[in-house]
XYZ file of C-alpha atoms in Angstrom:
334
model
C -19.814 11.846 29.442
C -21.298 14.700 27.388
C -18.992 14.271 24.373
C -19.540 10.513 24.253
C -23.333 10.873 24.550
C -23.408 13.479 21.791
C -21.453 11.220 19.468
C -23.706 8.261 20.311
C -26.745 10.420 19.480
C -25.277 11.413 16.114
C -24.589 7.808 15.134
C -28.060 6.717 16.232
C -29.952 9.459 14.393
C -27.888 9.618 11.185
C -26.453 7.309 8.572
C -22.849 8.521 8.649
C -20.865 7.452 5.559
C -17.652 9.440 5.968
C -15.455 10.634 8.831
C -12.967 13.464 8.997
C -10.679 15.041 11.570
C -10.963 18.816 12.090
C -7.896 20.701 13.269
C -9.887 23.103 15.449
C -13.278 23.669 17.031
C -15.952 25.479 15.031
C -18.056 27.998 17.046
C -21.404 26.491 17.981
C -23.383 29.378 16.461
C -21.877 28.599 13.049
C -23.103 24.996 13.027
C -26.324 23.980 11.264
C -26.907 21.256 13.897
C -26.040 23.014 17.143
C -27.223 20.105 19.269
C -24.296 18.059 17.925
C -21.601 20.499 19.086
C -18.577 20.106 19.132
C -19.031 17.650 16.244
C -19.811 18.861 12.737
C -22.355 16.982 10.638
C -22.812 17.964 6.989
C -25.254 15.666 5.222
C -23.778 12.202 5.932
C -20.244 13.405 6.695
C -19.109 13.680 10.313
C -16.242 15.925 11.386
C -14.476 15.141 14.677
C -12.431 18.042 16.124
C -8.938 16.921 17.113
C -9.012 19.063 20.342
C -11.841 16.866 21.750
C -10.586 13.546 20.381
C -8.636 12.500 23.496
C -11.563 13.450 25.766
C -13.967 11.466 23.594
C -11.703 8.404 23.716
C -11.405 8.678 27.502
C -15.175 9.033 27.981
C -15.848 6.058 25.691
C -13.439 3.883 27.695
C -15.052 4.961 30.974
C -18.489 4.178 29.568
C -17.231 0.736 28.463
C -15.927 -0.147 31.934
C -19.245 0.850 33.533
C -21.464 -1.013 31.056
C -22.589 -4.532 31.841
C -20.963 -7.014 29.471
C -24.317 -8.759 29.238
C -25.980 -5.658 27.829
C -25.068 -6.522 24.260
C -26.777 -3.524 22.683
C -24.875 -0.965 24.760
C -21.614 -2.900 24.483
C -21.988 -2.902 20.706
C -22.608 0.851 20.752
C -19.683 1.765 22.972
C -17.166 -0.516 21.215
C -18.276 0.903 17.868
C -17.520 4.410 19.104
C -14.229 3.267 20.632
C -12.882 1.923 17.348
C -14.265 4.843 15.334
C -12.222 7.171 17.515
C -9.195 4.891 17.823
C -9.141 1.711 15.706
C -5.909 0.465 17.349
C -7.926 -0.761 20.322
C -7.502 -4.499 20.919
C -10.032 -4.557 23.752
C -12.846 -3.131 21.636
C -11.955 -5.180 18.553
C -11.806 -8.448 20.481
C -15.121 -7.710 22.178
C -16.696 -7.092 18.777
C -15.353 -10.448 17.579
C -17.139 -12.053 20.529
C -20.347 -10.233 19.619
C -20.044 -11.427 16.032
C -19.497 -15.035 17.087
C -22.551 -14.815 19.362
C -24.478 -13.270 16.422
C -25.098 -9.924 18.117
C -23.266 -8.190 15.248
C -23.792 -9.053 11.599
C -20.590 -9.448 9.515
C -21.981 -7.132 6.820
C -22.513 -4.396 9.384
C -18.991 -4.823 10.718
C -17.523 -4.519 7.223
C -19.466 -1.284 6.698
C -18.150 0.006 10.022
C -14.572 -0.716 8.962
C -15.226 1.023 5.642
C -16.279 4.082 7.615
C -13.178 3.916 9.822
C -10.893 3.824 6.779
C -12.311 7.109 5.440
C -9.953 8.834 7.900
C -6.494 8.667 6.232
C -4.687 8.225 9.560
C -6.950 5.316 10.508
C -6.244 3.584 7.193
C -2.826 2.620 8.629
C -4.324 0.810 11.620
C -2.862 -2.700 11.805
C -5.575 -3.783 14.265
C -8.378 -2.681 11.925
C -6.878 -4.477 8.914
C -6.310 -7.691 10.899
C -9.883 -7.461 12.172
C -11.108 -7.190 8.586
C -8.971 -10.160 7.587
C -10.458 -12.167 10.444
C -13.977 -11.349 9.216
C -13.188 -12.341 5.617
C -11.612 -15.592 6.824
C -14.592 -16.596 8.935
C -17.528 -15.119 7.028
C -18.400 -14.947 3.350
C -19.463 -11.315 3.317
C -17.243 -9.399 0.876
C -16.787 -9.050 -2.868
C -13.249 -9.177 -4.190
C -13.635 -6.115 -6.414
C -14.946 -4.052 -3.495
C -11.945 -5.062 -1.402
C -9.573 -4.075 -4.193
C -11.270 -0.686 -4.538
C -11.015 -0.135 -0.782
C -7.285 -0.898 -0.822
C -6.788 1.420 -3.781
C -8.567 4.199 -1.887
C -6.587 3.723 1.330
C -3.264 3.557 -0.537
C -4.100 6.915 -2.111
C -5.095 8.306 1.300
C -1.805 7.347 2.914
C 1.359 6.638 0.917
C 3.389 3.521 1.708
C 0.437 2.006 3.521
C 2.030 -1.351 4.386
C -1.074 -2.896 5.962
C -3.328 -1.951 3.066
C -0.927 -3.393 0.475
C -0.475 -6.562 2.552
C -4.218 -7.046 2.865
C -4.666 -6.428 -0.862
C -2.184 -9.161 -1.731
C -3.741 -11.473 0.843
C -7.110 -11.060 -0.905
C -5.523 -11.587 -4.329
C -3.620 -14.700 -3.234
C -6.890 -16.228 -2.007
C -8.213 -15.916 -5.568
C -5.016 -16.516 -7.533
C -6.674 -19.310 -9.514
C -8.827 -16.625 -11.132
C -6.290 -15.727 -13.810
C -8.406 -12.887 -15.199
C -8.368 -11.201 -11.776
C -4.588 -11.525 -11.429
C -4.021 -10.157 -14.932
C -6.372 -7.260 -14.252
C -4.462 -6.415 -11.060
C -1.203 -6.569 -12.994
C -2.473 -4.098 -15.623
C -3.938 -1.873 -12.930
C -0.641 -1.739 -11.048
C 1.296 -0.772 -14.159
C -0.888 2.323 -14.396
C -0.609 2.965 -10.650
C 3.191 2.801 -10.704
C 3.299 5.243 -13.609
C 1.485 7.778 -11.428
C 3.411 6.976 -8.217
C 6.935 6.310 -9.417
C 8.613 7.164 -6.088
C 6.406 4.881 -3.976
C 8.200 1.533 -3.895
C 5.336 -0.093 -1.977
C 3.385 -0.156 -5.246
C 6.309 -1.708 -7.125
C 6.666 -4.307 -4.373
C 2.998 -5.250 -4.737
C 3.485 -5.438 -8.516
C 6.332 -7.886 -7.934
C 4.102 -10.018 -5.717
C 1.536 -10.136 -8.522
C 4.251 -11.123 -10.985
C 5.178 -14.040 -8.718
C 1.643 -15.372 -9.191
C 1.728 -15.118 -12.975
C 2.886 -17.685 -15.507
C 5.461 -15.650 -17.409
C 6.035 -16.252 -21.088
C 8.712 -14.676 -23.248
C 6.245 -12.264 -24.843
C 5.156 -11.026 -21.398
C 8.774 -10.566 -20.313
C 9.546 -8.472 -23.391
C 6.384 -6.441 -22.892
C 7.167 -5.783 -19.228
C 10.758 -4.742 -19.917
C 9.646 -2.357 -22.662
C 7.272 -0.791 -20.143
C 10.030 -0.561 -17.517
C 12.562 0.882 -19.960
C 10.078 3.513 -21.045
C 9.335 4.411 -17.419
C 13.051 4.635 -16.605
C 13.696 6.906 -19.578
C 10.746 9.232 -18.949
C 11.338 9.595 -15.206
C 15.109 9.556 -14.590
C 16.692 9.431 -11.156
C 14.053 7.437 -9.238
C 15.525 4.658 -7.107
C 12.249 2.713 -6.919
C 12.360 2.075 -10.679
C 15.944 0.800 -10.568
C 15.144 -1.432 -7.584
C 12.328 -2.989 -9.597
C 14.790 -3.585 -12.430
C 16.894 -5.661 -10.028
C 13.858 -7.777 -9.225
C 13.240 -8.314 -12.944
C 16.883 -9.285 -13.437
C 16.565 -12.061 -10.874
C 13.315 -13.205 -12.474
C 14.378 -13.141 -16.136
C 18.093 -13.942 -15.783
C 19.468 -15.107 -19.155
C 22.571 -14.292 -21.182
C 20.680 -12.209 -23.750
C 18.820 -10.368 -21.008
C 22.014 -9.431 -19.153
C 23.687 -8.202 -22.334
C 20.657 -6.052 -23.147
C 20.679 -4.561 -19.630
C 24.335 -3.607 -19.842
C 23.618 -2.009 -23.207
C 20.756 -0.066 -21.620
C 23.130 1.201 -18.912
C 25.650 2.218 -21.580
C 22.951 4.130 -23.458
C 21.926 5.925 -20.255
C 25.524 6.953 -19.568
C 25.854 8.312 -23.102
C 22.613 10.359 -22.914
C 20.919 8.412 -25.691
C 17.454 8.989 -24.192
C 17.928 12.482 -22.822
C 15.409 14.042 -25.230
C 12.699 11.621 -24.050
C 13.091 12.499 -20.361
C 10.215 14.382 -18.732
C 12.475 15.487 -15.866
C 15.814 17.156 -16.551
C 16.971 17.891 -13.005
C 17.834 14.306 -12.016
C 19.999 13.152 -14.905
C 23.117 12.872 -12.730
C 21.225 10.669 -10.272
C 20.004 8.571 -13.199
C 23.580 7.838 -14.246
C 24.569 6.944 -10.674
C 21.666 4.509 -10.356
C 22.505 3.050 -13.763
C 26.139 2.441 -12.746
C 25.128 0.877 -9.430
C 22.663 -1.382 -11.220
C 25.297 -2.416 -13.761
C 27.742 -3.229 -10.966
C 25.076 -5.224 -9.139
C 24.234 -7.148 -12.318
C 27.904 -7.929 -12.931
C 28.247 -9.277 -9.383
C 25.122 -11.394 -9.938
C 26.697 -12.833 -13.095
C 29.949 -13.598 -11.297
C 28.176 -15.353 -8.435
C 26.264 -17.514 -10.882
C 29.579 -18.506 -12.490
C 28.740 -17.054 -15.869
C 31.023 -15.267 -18.282
C 28.579 -12.718 -19.668
C 30.831 -9.845 -18.632
C 33.398 -10.935 -21.217
C 31.185 -9.639 -24.024
C 30.549 -6.286 -22.316
C 32.445 -3.188 -23.385
C 35.618 -2.896 -21.287
C 34.974 0.825 -20.745
C 31.695 -0.054 -19.048
C 33.368 -2.589 -16.769
C 35.929 0.065 -15.835
C 33.108 2.449 -14.891
C 31.499 -0.240 -12.736
C 34.747 -0.697 -10.834
C 34.897 3.020 -10.100
C 31.503 2.961 -8.384
C 32.938 1.024 -5.445
C 35.772 2.116 -3.103
C 37.417 -1.265 -3.621
C 38.335 -1.676 -7.288
C 38.880 -5.429 -6.814
C 35.316 -6.066 -5.567
C 34.070 -7.323 -8.912
C 37.024 -9.705 -9.346
C 36.457 -11.264 -5.926
C 32.856 -12.352 -6.631
C 31.849 -15.901 -7.408
């Protein structure tokens, strides 16, 4: 029980605000707080060596089984350590819910504990921890929306394609979708985020969820497509950008829009924007994605029983046909 007791002592004597995993043990003589060995405490930051992590988890579980469930103080302590070490622990999380409902844990304190857990990038992908946070927000009025958004932004930067963080972020936003200023601010924020993370489709997917909440006017559509065109031109060959263009095509589908998209594909194929590209190594991929998008858009038009393709350059239609092994695919749609 030595590792568990040492960790309990650290948490009792210090206000820890950040956690980190250390790949190896640091010699005890090199530590400023030798009594906390094998853990490393620097100011308010606690380092947990990975070599002792499994032993610490095992000792915490053993301590939990031996502790009386009526000793609320000790149960709170041991479950706190259990989820700090391994947040995907249903037993500890459910026990802490019971302690919250019996008012032995304050919701504010639990939120701060979850904030601490999420400072470890690996832990920021814990489904159990995010669902526990959602349960707290649902049952207690103890969070500020902006703080939740900042937390999600931090965890998404910690761990790319963090599904649970993005899902929680949209869940928070959807609860406040009547606050139009908040939704518009998230939309603007995500435009900037996508520009810096163009290969991470999870961000584009969240952007699309925001767009579903917005009341789109023609001026906003034009503004968004100008932004998307500029992004496509500057960063060629990224599938996430072309996938988002498909979403926009479903959302904005009109005759003029489709014609403009085919023209954009034609311009890509003829290297009209090559001098504006910031990456020159993926131009061939850019043309492949453009052709696949054009073919997809043509199939969408056919299935909606429109005749937009009749005004498209015949050379472009011929190129679309060549992107599929079956040259009759386009004719058989609709």
